[in-house]
Coordinates of C-alpha atoms in Angstrom, one line a residue:
Chain A
X1 CA 97.4 123.7 147.3
X2 CA 100.2 124.2 149.8
X3 CA 100.0 120.5 150.9
X4 CA 100.3 119.4 147.3
X5 CA 103.3 121.6 146.8
X6 CA 105.2 120.2 149.7
X7 CA 105.9 116.7 148.6
X8 CA 106.8 118.0 145.2
X9 CA 109.5 120.3 146.5
X10 CA 110.6 117.6 148.8
X11 CA 111.1 115.3 145.9
X12 CA 113.0 118.0 144.0
X13 CA 115.3 118.4 147.0
X14 CA 116.2 114.7 147.3
X15 CA 116.7 114.7 143.5
X16 CA 119.1 117.7 143.8
X17 CA 120.7 116.0 146.7
X18 CA 121.9 113.2 144.4
X19 CA 123.9 115.6 142.4
X20 CA 126.4 117.1 144.9
X21 CA 127.6 120.2 142.9
X22 CA 124.0 121.5 142.8
X23 CA 123.8 121.6 146.5
X24 CA 127.0 123.6 146.7
X25 CA 125.8 126.1 144.2
X26 CA 122.5 126.5 146.2
X27 CA 124.5 127.0 149.4
X28 CA 126.7 129.5 147.8
X29 CA 123.8 131.5 146.5
X30 CA 122.1 131.4 149.9
X31 CA 125.3 132.4 151.6
X32 CA 125.7 135.4 149.2
X33 CA 122.1 136.4 149.8
X34 CA 122.3 136.4 153.6
X35 CA 125.8 137.9 153.7
X36 CA 125.1 141.7 153.4
X37 CA 122.4 141.6 156.1
X38 CA 124.5 139.4 158.4
X39 CA 127.5 141.7 157.9
X40 CA 125.4 144.7 158.9
X41 CA 123.9 143.0 162.0
X42 CA 127.3 141.7 163.1
X43 CA 129.5 144.7 162.4
X44 CA 127.1 147.4 163.6
X45 CA 125.2 145.7 166.4
X46 CA 126.8 142.5 167.7
X47 CA 130.5 143.7 167.6
X48 CA 129.7 147.0 169.3
X49 CA 127.7 145.0 172.0
X50 CA 130.7 142.7 172.6
X51 CA 133.0 145.8 172.7
X52 CA 130.6 147.4 175.2
X53 CA 131.1 144.4 177.5
X54 CA 134.9 144.6 177.0
X55 CA 134.9 148.4 177.5
X56 CA 132.9 148.0 180.7
X57 CA 135.8 146.0 182.2
X58 CA 138.3 148.8 181.4
X59 CA 139.5 151.7 183.4
X60 CA 139.2 154.8 181.2
X61 CA 140.0 158.3 182.3
X62 CA 139.6 161.0 179.7
X63 CA 141.9 160.3 176.7
X64 CA 144.4 158.0 178.5
X65 CA 144.9 154.5 177.3
X66 CA 142.4 152.2 178.9
X67 CA 143.6 149.5 181.3
X68 CA 141.9 146.3 182.4
X69 CA 140.1 146.8 185.6
X70 CA 137.9 143.8 186.2
X71 CA 134.6 144.7 187.7
X72 CA 135.7 148.0 189.1
X73 CA 133.3 150.0 186.9
X74 CA 130.4 147.9 188.1
X75 CA 131.4 148.4 191.7
X76 CA 131.6 152.2 191.0
X77 CA 128.3 152.0 189.3
X78 CA 126.6 150.3 192.3
X79 CA 127.9 153.0 194.6
X80 CA 127.2 155.9 192.3
X81 CA 124.3 158.1 193.5
X82 CA 123.8 159.4 189.9
X83 CA 123.2 155.8 188.8
X84 CA 120.8 155.2 191.7
X85 CA 118.9 158.4 190.8
X86 CA 118.6 157.4 187.1
X87 CA 117.1 154.0 187.9
X88 CA 114.9 155.5 190.6
X89 CA 113.7 158.1 188.0
X90 CA 112.9 155.3 185.6
X91 CA 110.9 153.5 188.3
X92 CA 108.9 156.7 188.9
X93 CA 108.3 157.0 185.2
X94 CA 107.1 153.4 185.1
X95 CA 104.5 154.3 187.8
X96 CA 102.7 156.3 185.1
X97 CA 102.4 153.1 183.0
X98 CA 98.6 152.6 183.7
X99 CA 97.9 156.0 182.1
X100 CA 100.0 155.0 179.0
X101 CA 97.9 151.8 178.7
X102 CA 94.4 153.1 179.6
X103 CA 94.3 156.4 177.8
X104 CA 94.9 155.1 174.3
X105 CA 92.6 152.2 175.0
X106 CA 89.7 154.5 175.9
X107 CA 90.4 156.7 172.9
X108 CA 90.6 153.7 170.5
X109 CA 87.4 152.4 171.9
X110 CA 85.6 155.7 171.4
X111 CA 86.9 155.9 167.8
X112 CA 86.1 152.2 167.2
X113 CA 82.4 153.1 167.8
X114 CA 82.6 155.2 164.6
X115 CA 82.2 158.5 166.4
X116 CA 81.6 161.2 163.8
X117 CA 84.9 162.4 162.5
X118 CA 86.8 159.4 163.8
X119 CA 89.1 159.4 160.8
X120 CA 90.1 163.0 161.5
X121 CA 90.7 162.2 165.2
X122 CA 92.7 159.2 164.4
X123 CA 95.0 161.2 162.0
X124 CA 95.3 164.0 164.5
X125 CA 96.2 161.7 167.4
X126 CA 98.9 160.0 165.4
X127 CA 100.5 163.2 164.2
X128 CA 102.7 163.8 167.3
X129 CA 104.3 160.3 166.8
X130 CA 105.5 161.5 163.4
X131 CA 107.3 164.5 164.8
X132 CA 110.9 164.1 165.7
X133 CA 111.3 163.8 169.5
X134 CA 114.0 166.4 169.5
X135 CA 111.5 168.8 167.8
X136 CA 108.8 167.8 170.3
X137 CA 111.2 168.5 173.1
X138 CA 112.1 172.0 171.9
X139 CA 108.4 172.8 171.2
X140 CA 107.4 171.8 174.7
X141 CA 110.3 173.7 176.3
X142 CA 108.5 176.8 175.1
X143 CA 105.0 175.6 176.0
X144 CA 106.0 174.6 179.5
X145 CA 108.1 177.8 180.1
X146 CA 107.1 179.8 183.2
X147 CA 105.5 182.5 181.0
X148 CA 104.5 180.0 178.3
X149 CA 101.0 179.2 177.0
X150 CA 100.3 176.4 179.5
X151 CA 100.7 178.7 182.5
X152 CA 98.9 181.5 180.7
X153 CA 95.9 179.1 180.2
X154 CA 96.0 178.0 183.9
X155 CA 96.0 181.7 185.0
X156 CA 93.1 182.6 182.8
X157 CA 90.9 179.8 184.1
X158 CA 91.7 180.7 187.7
X159 CA 94.2 178.0 188.5
X160 CA 97.1 180.3 189.0
X161 CA 98.6 178.3 191.9
X162 CA 99.1 175.4 189.4
X163 CA 101.1 177.7 187.1
X164 CA 104.5 176.5 188.3
X165 CA 108.0 176.2 186.7
X166 CA 107.2 172.9 185.1
X167 CA 110.7 172.0 184.1
X168 CA 112.5 173.3 187.2
X169 CA 111.0 171.4 190.1
X170 CA 112.4 168.0 190.9
X171 CA 109.1 166.2 190.7
X172 CA 107.3 168.4 188.2
X173 CA 110.3 168.1 185.8
X174 CA 110.2 164.3 185.7
X175 CA 106.4 164.3 185.4
X176 CA 106.5 166.9 182.6
X177 CA 109.0 164.8 180.8
X178 CA 106.9 161.7 181.1
X179 CA 103.8 163.7 180.0
X180 CA 105.5 165.0 176.9
X181 CA 106.6 161.5 176.1
X182 CA 103.1 160.4 176.5
X183 CA 101.9 163.2 174.2
X184 CA 104.4 162.0 171.7
X185 CA 103.6 158.3 171.7
X186 CA 99.9 157.8 172.7
X187 CA 98.8 158.0 169.1
X188 CA 100.7 154.8 168.3
X189 CA 98.8 153.2 171.2
X190 CA 95.5 154.3 169.7
X191 CA 96.5 152.7 166.4
X192 CA 97.7 149.5 168.1
X193 CA 94.4 149.1 170.0
X194 CA 92.3 150.0 166.9
X195 CA 94.0 147.2 165.0
X196 CA 93.2 144.9 167.9
X197 CA 89.6 146.1 168.1
X198 CA 89.1 145.4 164.4
X199 CA 89.3 141.7 165.3
X200 CA 86.5 142.0 167.9
X201 CA 83.1 141.2 166.4
X202 CA 80.5 143.9 166.6
X203 CA 77.9 141.3 167.6
X204 CA 79.7 140.8 170.9
X205 CA 79.6 144.6 171.6
X206 CA 76.0 144.9 170.5
X207 CA 74.9 141.9 172.6
X208 CA 76.6 143.4 175.7
X209 CA 74.9 146.8 175.0
X210 CA 71.5 145.1 174.8
X211 CA 72.2 143.5 178.2
X212 CA 72.5 147.1 179.4
X213 CA 76.3 147.3 179.8
X214 CA 77.5 150.9 180.1
X215 CA 80.6 152.3 178.4
X216 CA 83.0 151.5 181.3
X217 CA 81.6 148.0 182.0
X218 CA 81.8 147.3 178.3
X219 CA 85.4 148.5 178.2
X220 CA 86.6 146.7 181.3
X221 CA 84.6 143.5 181.2
X222 CA 84.1 142.8 177.5
X223 CA 86.8 144.6 175.6
X224 CA 89.8 144.4 177.9
X225 CA 89.7 140.6 178.3
X226 CA 89.4 140.2 174.5
X227 CA 92.3 142.5 173.9
X228 CA 94.7 141.0 176.5
X229 CA 97.4 140.1 174.0
X230 CA 97.3 143.6 172.4
X231 CA 97.4 145.3 175.8
X232 CA 100.3 143.1 176.7
X233 CA 102.2 144.0 173.5
X234 CA 101.5 147.7 174.0
X235 CA 102.6 147.6 177.6
X236 CA 105.9 146.0 176.5
X237 CA 106.4 148.7 173.9
X238 CA 105.7 151.4 176.5
X239 CA 108.1 149.9 179.0
X240 CA 110.9 149.7 176.4
X241 CA 109.9 153.2 175.3
X242 CA 110.4 154.7 178.8
X243 CA 113.8 153.0 178.8
X244 CA 115.0 153.9 175.3
X245 CA 112.9 156.5 173.6
X246 CA 113.5 159.4 175.9
X247 CA 117.0 160.6 175.0
X248 CA 116.0 163.4 172.6
X249 CA 113.3 164.6 174.9
X250 CA 115.6 164.9 177.8
X251 CA 118.3 166.5 175.6
X252 CA 115.8 169.2 174.5
X253 CA 113.7 169.7 177.7
X254 CA 115.9 169.5 180.7
X255 CA 119.4 168.1 179.9
X256 CA 118.7 165.9 182.9
X257 CA 118.1 168.7 185.4
X258 CA 117.3 170.1 187.8
X259 CA 120.1 168.2 189.5
X260 CA 119.6 164.6 188.5
X261 CA 115.8 164.8 188.5
X262 CA 115.3 163.9 184.9
X263 CA 118.3 161.8 184.2
X264 CA 117.2 158.4 182.9
X265 CA 119.7 155.5 182.4
X266 CA 120.0 156.1 178.7
X267 CA 120.8 159.7 179.2
X268 CA 123.4 158.9 181.9
X269 CA 125.2 156.6 179.5
X270 CA 125.5 159.5 177.1
X271 CA 126.7 162.1 179.6
X272 CA 129.0 159.7 181.4
X273 CA 130.6 158.7 178.0
X274 CA 130.7 161.9 176.1
X275 CA 130.6 164.6 178.8
X276 CA 132.6 163.1 181.7
X277 CA 134.6 161.0 179.2
X278 CA 134.4 158.0 181.5
X279 CA 133.7 155.5 178.8
X280 CA 134.3 152.4 180.9
X281 CA 131.7 153.5 183.5
X282 CA 129.4 154.6 180.7
X283 CA 129.6 151.1 179.2
X284 CA 128.9 149.5 182.6
X285 CA 125.8 151.6 183.0
X286 CA 124.9 150.7 179.4
X287 CA 125.2 147.0 180.2
X288 CA 122.8 147.5 183.2
X289 CA 120.4 149.2 181.0
X290 CA 120.8 146.5 178.3
X291 CA 119.8 143.8 180.8
X292 CA 116.4 145.5 181.3
X293 CA 115.9 146.4 177.7
X294 CA 116.8 142.9 176.5
X295 CA 114.4 141.3 179.0
X296 CA 111.6 143.5 177.8
X297 CA 112.2 143.4 174.1
X298 CA 112.8 139.7 174.1
X299 CA 109.0 139.4 174.4
X300 CA 108.6 141.4 171.2
X301 CA 111.2 139.3 169.4
X302 CA 109.5 136.1 170.6
X303 CA 106.2 137.3 169.2
X304 CA 107.8 138.3 165.9
X305 CA 109.6 134.9 165.7
X306 CA 106.5 132.9 166.5
X307 CA 104.5 134.8 163.8
X308 CA 107.2 135.0 161.3
X309 CA 109.2 131.7 161.4
X310 CA 108.8 129.0 158.8
X311 CA 106.3 126.4 159.9
X312 CA 108.0 123.1 160.5
Chain B
X1 CA 59.0 145.3 170.2
X2 CA 56.3 147.9 170.9
X3 CA 57.0 147.9 174.6
X4 CA 60.6 148.7 173.9
X5 CA 59.7 151.9 172.0
X6 CA 59.6 154.4 175.0
X7 CA 62.8 152.9 176.3
X8 CA 64.3 153.5 172.9
X9 CA 63.5 157.2 173.0
X10 CA 64.9 157.7 176.5
X11 CA 68.0 155.8 175.6
X12 CA 68.3 157.5 172.3
X13 CA 68.4 160.9 174.1
X14 CA 71.0 159.5 176.4
X15 CA 72.9 158.2 173.4
X16 CA 72.8 161.6 171.7
X17 CA 74.1 163.2 174.9
X18 CA 76.9 160.7 175.2
X19 CA 77.7 161.3 171.6
X20 CA 78.1 165.0 172.2
X21 CA 80.2 164.4 175.3
X22 CA 82.4 162.0 173.5
X23 CA 82.9 164.4 170.6
X24 CA 83.7 167.2 173.0
X25 CA 86.4 165.1 174.8
X26 CA 87.9 164.1 171.5
X27 CA 87.9 167.7 170.2
X28 CA 89.7 168.8 173.4
X29 CA 92.3 166.1 173.0
X30 CA 92.7 166.9 169.3
X31 CA 93.3 170.6 170.3
X32 CA 95.9 169.4 172.9
X33 CA 97.5 167.3 170.2
X34 CA 97.6 170.0 167.5
X35 CA 98.2 173.1 169.6
X36 CA 102.0 172.8 170.1
X37 CA 102.4 172.6 166.3
X38 CA 100.1 175.6 165.7
X39 CA 101.9 177.6 168.4
X40 CA 105.2 176.9 166.7
X41 CA 104.0 177.8 163.3
X42 CA 102.5 181.1 164.5
X43 CA 105.8 182.0 166.4
X44 CA 107.9 181.2 163.3
X45 CA 106.2 184.1 161.5
X46 CA 106.5 186.7 164.3
X47 CA 109.2 189.3 164.6
X48 CA 111.3 189.2 167.7
X49 CA 109.7 192.4 169.0
X50 CA 106.2 191.0 168.2
X51 CA 107.0 187.9 170.1
X52 CA 108.2 189.6 173.2
X53 CA 105.3 192.0 173.2
X54 CA 102.7 189.2 172.9
X55 CA 104.2 185.8 173.0
X56 CA 100.9 183.9 172.9
X57 CA 98.8 185.9 170.6
X58 CA 98.2 185.6 166.9
X59 CA 100.7 186.9 164.5
X60 CA 99.9 190.5 163.5
X61 CA 102.2 191.1 160.6
X62 CA 103.8 188.1 159.0
X63 CA 107.5 188.1 158.6
X64 CA 109.7 185.6 156.7
X65 CA 112.8 187.0 158.4
X66 CA 113.1 184.0 160.8
X67 CA 113.1 181.5 157.9
X68 CA 115.8 183.5 156.1
X69 CA 117.9 183.7 159.2
X70 CA 117.5 180.0 160.0
X71 CA 118.5 179.1 156.4
X72 CA 121.6 181.1 156.9
X73 CA 122.6 180.2 160.4
X74 CA 121.8 176.5 160.3
X75 CA 122.9 176.2 156.7
X76 CA 119.6 174.5 156.1
X77 CA 120.5 173.7 152.5
X78 CA 123.5 171.7 153.5
X79 CA 121.8 170.0 156.4
X80 CA 118.8 169.1 154.3
X81 CA 121.1 167.6 151.8
X82 CA 122.9 165.6 154.5
X83 CA 119.6 164.4 155.9
X84 CA 118.4 163.3 152.5
X85 CA 121.6 161.5 151.6
X86 CA 121.9 159.6 154.9
X87 CA 118.2 158.8 155.1
X88 CA 118.0 157.7 151.5
X89 CA 121.2 155.7 151.8
X90 CA 120.1 153.9 155.0
X91 CA 116.7 153.2 153.6
X92 CA 117.9 151.7 150.4
X93 CA 120.7 149.7 151.9
X94 CA 118.5 148.4 154.7
X95 CA 115.7 147.4 152.3
X96 CA 118.0 145.7 149.8
X97 CA 119.8 143.7 152.6
X98 CA 116.4 142.8 154.0
X99 CA 115.1 141.7 150.6
X100 CA 118.0 139.3 150.1
X101 CA 117.7 137.8 153.6
X102 CA 114.0 137.5 153.4
X103 CA 114.3 135.7 150.1
X104 CA 117.0 133.4 151.4
X105 CA 115.1 132.4 154.5
X106 CA 111.7 132.0 152.9
X107 CA 112.3 130.8 149.4
X108 CA 115.6 129.1 149.3
X109 CA 115.4 125.9 151.1
X110 CA 118.4 126.4 153.3
X111 CA 119.1 124.7 156.5
X112 CA 119.0 126.9 159.5
X113 CA 117.0 129.6 157.7
X114 CA 114.9 130.0 160.8
X115 CA 118.0 130.6 162.9
X116 CA 119.2 133.3 160.6
X117 CA 115.8 134.9 160.7
X118 CA 115.8 134.7 164.5
X119 CA 119.4 136.0 164.7
X120 CA 118.5 139.1 162.6
X121 CA 115.3 140.0 164.5
X122 CA 117.0 139.3 167.8
X123 CA 119.2 142.3 167.0
X124 CA 116.2 144.3 168.1
X125 CA 117.1 143.8 171.7
X126 CA 120.3 145.9 171.2
X127 CA 119.3 149.6 171.4
X128 CA 121.7 152.3 170.0
X129 CA 121.9 154.0 173.4
X130 CA 123.6 151.0 175.0
X131 CA 126.3 150.5 172.4
X132 CA 126.7 154.0 171.3
X133 CA 130.4 154.6 172.0
X134 CA 131.7 151.2 170.8
X135 CA 129.5 151.6 167.7
X136 CA 131.2 154.9 167.1
X137 CA 134.6 153.3 167.7
X138 CA 133.7 150.5 165.3
X139 CA 132.7 153.0 162.6
X140 CA 136.0 154.8 163.2
X141 CA 138.0 151.5 162.9
X142 CA 136.3 150.7 159.7
X143 CA 137.4 154.1 158.3
X144 CA 134.0 155.6 158.1
X145 CA 134.5 158.3 160.8
X146 CA 132.8 161.6 159.8
X147 CA 131.5 160.1 156.5
X148 CA 128.0 159.6 155.3
X149 CA 128.7 155.9 154.9
X150 CA 129.2 155.6 158.7
X151 CA 125.7 156.8 159.5
X152 CA 124.2 155.0 156.5
X153 CA 125.6 151.6 157.6
X154 CA 124.4 152.3 161.2
X155 CA 120.9 153.2 159.9
X156 CA 120.8 150.2 157.7
X157 CA 121.8 147.9 160.5
X158 CA 119.2 149.3 162.9
X159 CA 116.4 149.1 160.3
X160 CA 117.3 145.6 159.2
X161 CA 115.4 143.5 161.8
X162 CA 112.1 145.2 161.1
X163 CA 112.7 145.0 157.3
X164 CA 113.6 141.3 157.4
X165 CA 110.5 140.6 159.5
X166 CA 108.0 142.5 157.3
X167 CA 109.4 141.3 154.0
X168 CA 109.7 137.7 155.2
X169 CA 106.1 137.8 156.3
X170 CA 105.1 139.1 152.9
X171 CA 107.3 136.6 150.9
X172 CA 105.8 133.7 152.9
X173 CA 102.4 134.6 151.6
X174 CA 103.6 134.4 148.0
X175 CA 103.1 130.8 146.7
X176 CA 106.2 128.9 145.9
X177 CA 104.7 127.8 142.6
X178 CA 105.4 131.2 141.2
X179 CA 109.1 130.8 141.9
X180 CA 109.2 127.3 140.6
X181 CA 107.6 128.5 137.4
X182 CA 110.1 131.3 137.0
X183 CA 112.9 128.8 137.7
X184 CA 111.6 126.5 135.0
X185 CA 111.7 129.5 132.6
X186 CA 115.4 129.6 133.4
X187 CA 115.4 132.6 135.8
X188 CA 118.2 132.8 138.3
X189 CA 117.6 133.7 142.0
X190 CA 118.6 137.4 141.5
X191 CA 116.1 137.7 138.6
X192 CA 113.4 135.9 140.5
X193 CA 113.9 138.2 143.5
X194 CA 114.0 141.4 141.5
X195 CA 111.6 140.8 138.6
X196 CA 109.2 138.3 140.1
X197 CA 109.0 139.0 143.9
X198 CA 109.9 142.7 144.0
X199 CA 107.0 143.9 141.8
X200 CA 104.5 142.0 143.9
X201 CA 106.0 143.2 147.1
X202 CA 105.7 146.9 146.4
X203 CA 103.1 147.5 149.1
X204 CA 105.3 146.0 151.7
X205 CA 108.4 147.8 150.5
X206 CA 106.4 151.1 150.5
X207 CA 105.2 150.6 154.0
X208 CA 108.7 149.7 155.2
X209 CA 110.2 152.6 153.4
X210 CA 107.8 155.1 155.0
X211 CA 108.5 153.7 158.5
X212 CA 112.3 153.8 157.9
X213 CA 112.1 157.3 156.5
X214 CA 110.3 158.6 159.5
X215 CA 112.7 157.2 162.1
X216 CA 115.9 157.8 160.2
X217 CA 114.9 161.4 159.4
X218 CA 113.9 162.0 163.0
X219 CA 116.7 160.2 164.8
X220 CA 119.1 162.2 166.9
X221 CA 121.5 160.0 168.8
X222 CA 123.2 158.2 165.9
X223 CA 123.8 161.3 163.7
X224 CA 124.7 163.4 166.7
X225 CA 127.5 160.9 167.7
X226 CA 128.6 159.8 164.3
X227 CA 128.5 163.1 162.4
X228 CA 127.8 165.7 165.1
X229 CA 131.0 167.6 164.9
X230 CA 131.3 167.6 161.1
X231 CA 129.7 169.6 158.3
X232 CA 127.8 166.4 157.4
X233 CA 125.5 166.6 160.4
X234 CA 121.8 166.1 159.8
X235 CA 118.9 168.5 160.1
X236 CA 117.9 167.2 163.5
X237 CA 121.4 167.6 164.9
X238 CA 121.4 171.1 163.5
X239 CA 118.2 171.9 165.2
X240 CA 119.4 170.4 168.5
X241 CA 122.6 172.4 168.4
X242 CA 120.9 175.6 167.3
X243 CA 118.4 175.4 170.2
X244 CA 121.3 175.3 172.6
X245 CA 122.8 178.6 171.5
X246 CA 122.0 181.5 173.8
X247 CA 121.2 184.3 171.4
X248 CA 118.6 182.3 169.5
X249 CA 115.2 183.8 169.8
X250 CA 112.0 181.7 170.0
X251 CA 110.7 182.9 166.6
X252 CA 114.0 181.9 165.1
X253 CA 114.1 178.4 166.6
X254 CA 110.4 177.9 165.7
X255 CA 111.3 178.5 162.1
X256 CA 114.1 176.0 162.4
X257 CA 111.6 173.4 163.9
X258 CA 109.1 173.9 161.1
X259 CA 111.8 173.5 158.5
X260 CA 113.0 170.2 160.2
X261 CA 109.5 168.7 160.5
X262 CA 108.0 169.9 157.2
X263 CA 109.3 166.9 155.1
X264 CA 107.7 164.4 157.6
X265 CA 104.4 166.3 157.7
X266 CA 104.3 166.3 153.9
X267 CA 105.0 162.6 153.8
X268 CA 102.3 162.1 156.4
X269 CA 99.8 164.0 154.4
X270 CA 100.6 162.2 151.2
X271 CA 100.8 158.6 152.6
X272 CA 98.4 158.9 155.6
X273 CA 96.6 155.7 154.7
X274 CA 99.7 153.6 154.4
X275 CA 101.2 155.1 157.5
X276 CA 98.2 154.6 159.7
X277 CA 97.9 151.0 158.6
X278 CA 101.6 150.2 158.7
X279 CA 102.7 152.1 161.7
X280 CA 102.0 149.4 164.3
X281 CA 104.6 147.1 162.9
X282 CA 107.1 149.8 162.9
X283 CA 107.2 150.6 166.5
X284 CA 110.1 148.3 167.1
X285 CA 113.6 148.7 165.8

């Protein structure tokens, strides 16, 4: 049907092309239709981005008028230990990426095999993702408190030495933050993998089982190769998540502390701009963050474009 | 087949064991997932004295005092109204703008439609954290400082790429003949969009609206920066600011948290099926 329709519309177009005013009216309608969206995208995304670039080239101190300063902010940024710390913290957080990728995969695979109650578990695992990160952060500030439920649990099961001040040690604070983020987002991973698994035919799984493949062999040798694109997509999401989803969690859990132990780049942009009122430096750090985020999310955009663009 | 029978019983015992093990692991994880919420709900019904005597135990006598105090201190009524106005505004504006663009790039045979589509979804690479101060400045320059419109426009812009993507995908699956037929009946583009395509696209619009509702309702950075200092701040900003005050007890802030997340939990319970099937697409914005 679609093939039949194409020549027909093509003919209609050349016919309309003969009458010039019609084309103009079409273009006018099209322009009016794309205008609101384009205006939103340009005014509230593109213009602020360009202004960020411009601001990053300005010397700004407090409420004084900014002055052009060339690359001074970028030079300051490269020498700033706080900036180094924030990117180092991001790197440490990235080191946990395998857990972000494997844990939801294992869970999704368990649910995929229609374990009793899988619908309940799926709903339960996804619930944290629905809760506002700021609320998640405040909840976990209480749970991870020195006399909070986590430490109480550790003490009752005889692991008292592990009952530490989770949010107050330089290493434990960053790991706690990452763990809370994982708690908050892993349900999305389970759903992502489940949708990928639904394309895997059950015969493949059954055949492998008859060959005597155990759970882990099945997972690593049969399922993972089949799900490569989904795993890649989820890895990209997690990477951008570690870069840009953490702000409310940091705000609620640690405010970046102790010291700079839990300052991630996005939080540093916020504090530099609004707390230390150095907007030029904040913009420069923002641009450094933008380079990484743009590289990562370009993959997502490419995927969406390939799937969503009009076939030629 | 017969020789396989003893094997089958051994392996079926093994299978039963694994089943149990798997279920236990899943149950433990579900408890880990749900416990923070349960802990917060229990605390929200405890008195201050009750909480300091036994912070981790069950609630002995239920009090609604915390909820009453939260409503007063956080001005929950006002914040709730602010959240509803900005979320609804952002949601509607974003969806309408996306509808128009999706229609233009999929159904109007315009040159460069693909480029417009690409331009809009490419806006995904610009996160709010990077441009936050210039975005705030731009909103001030446009005269929307401290107004609902400022946040509504920002929400709409940040929700637009996903909306355009989802609705374009949906529109593409609708045959062009339907539109040609409506055109022959003398319908204009606006009428085609709103009385032919819109009714068919309700599932896509519903999924999109749920996704947008969740992130707009839950967002912190945009409302904090754009409306943080004014009396138009949203519920999440209110909760964040309340939790920073030193005289706030844990039962009190717990009640605040429950008030803030209740609307989302209700939506989750009502639309669980749609959310679970549509969430994957919504992870980007």
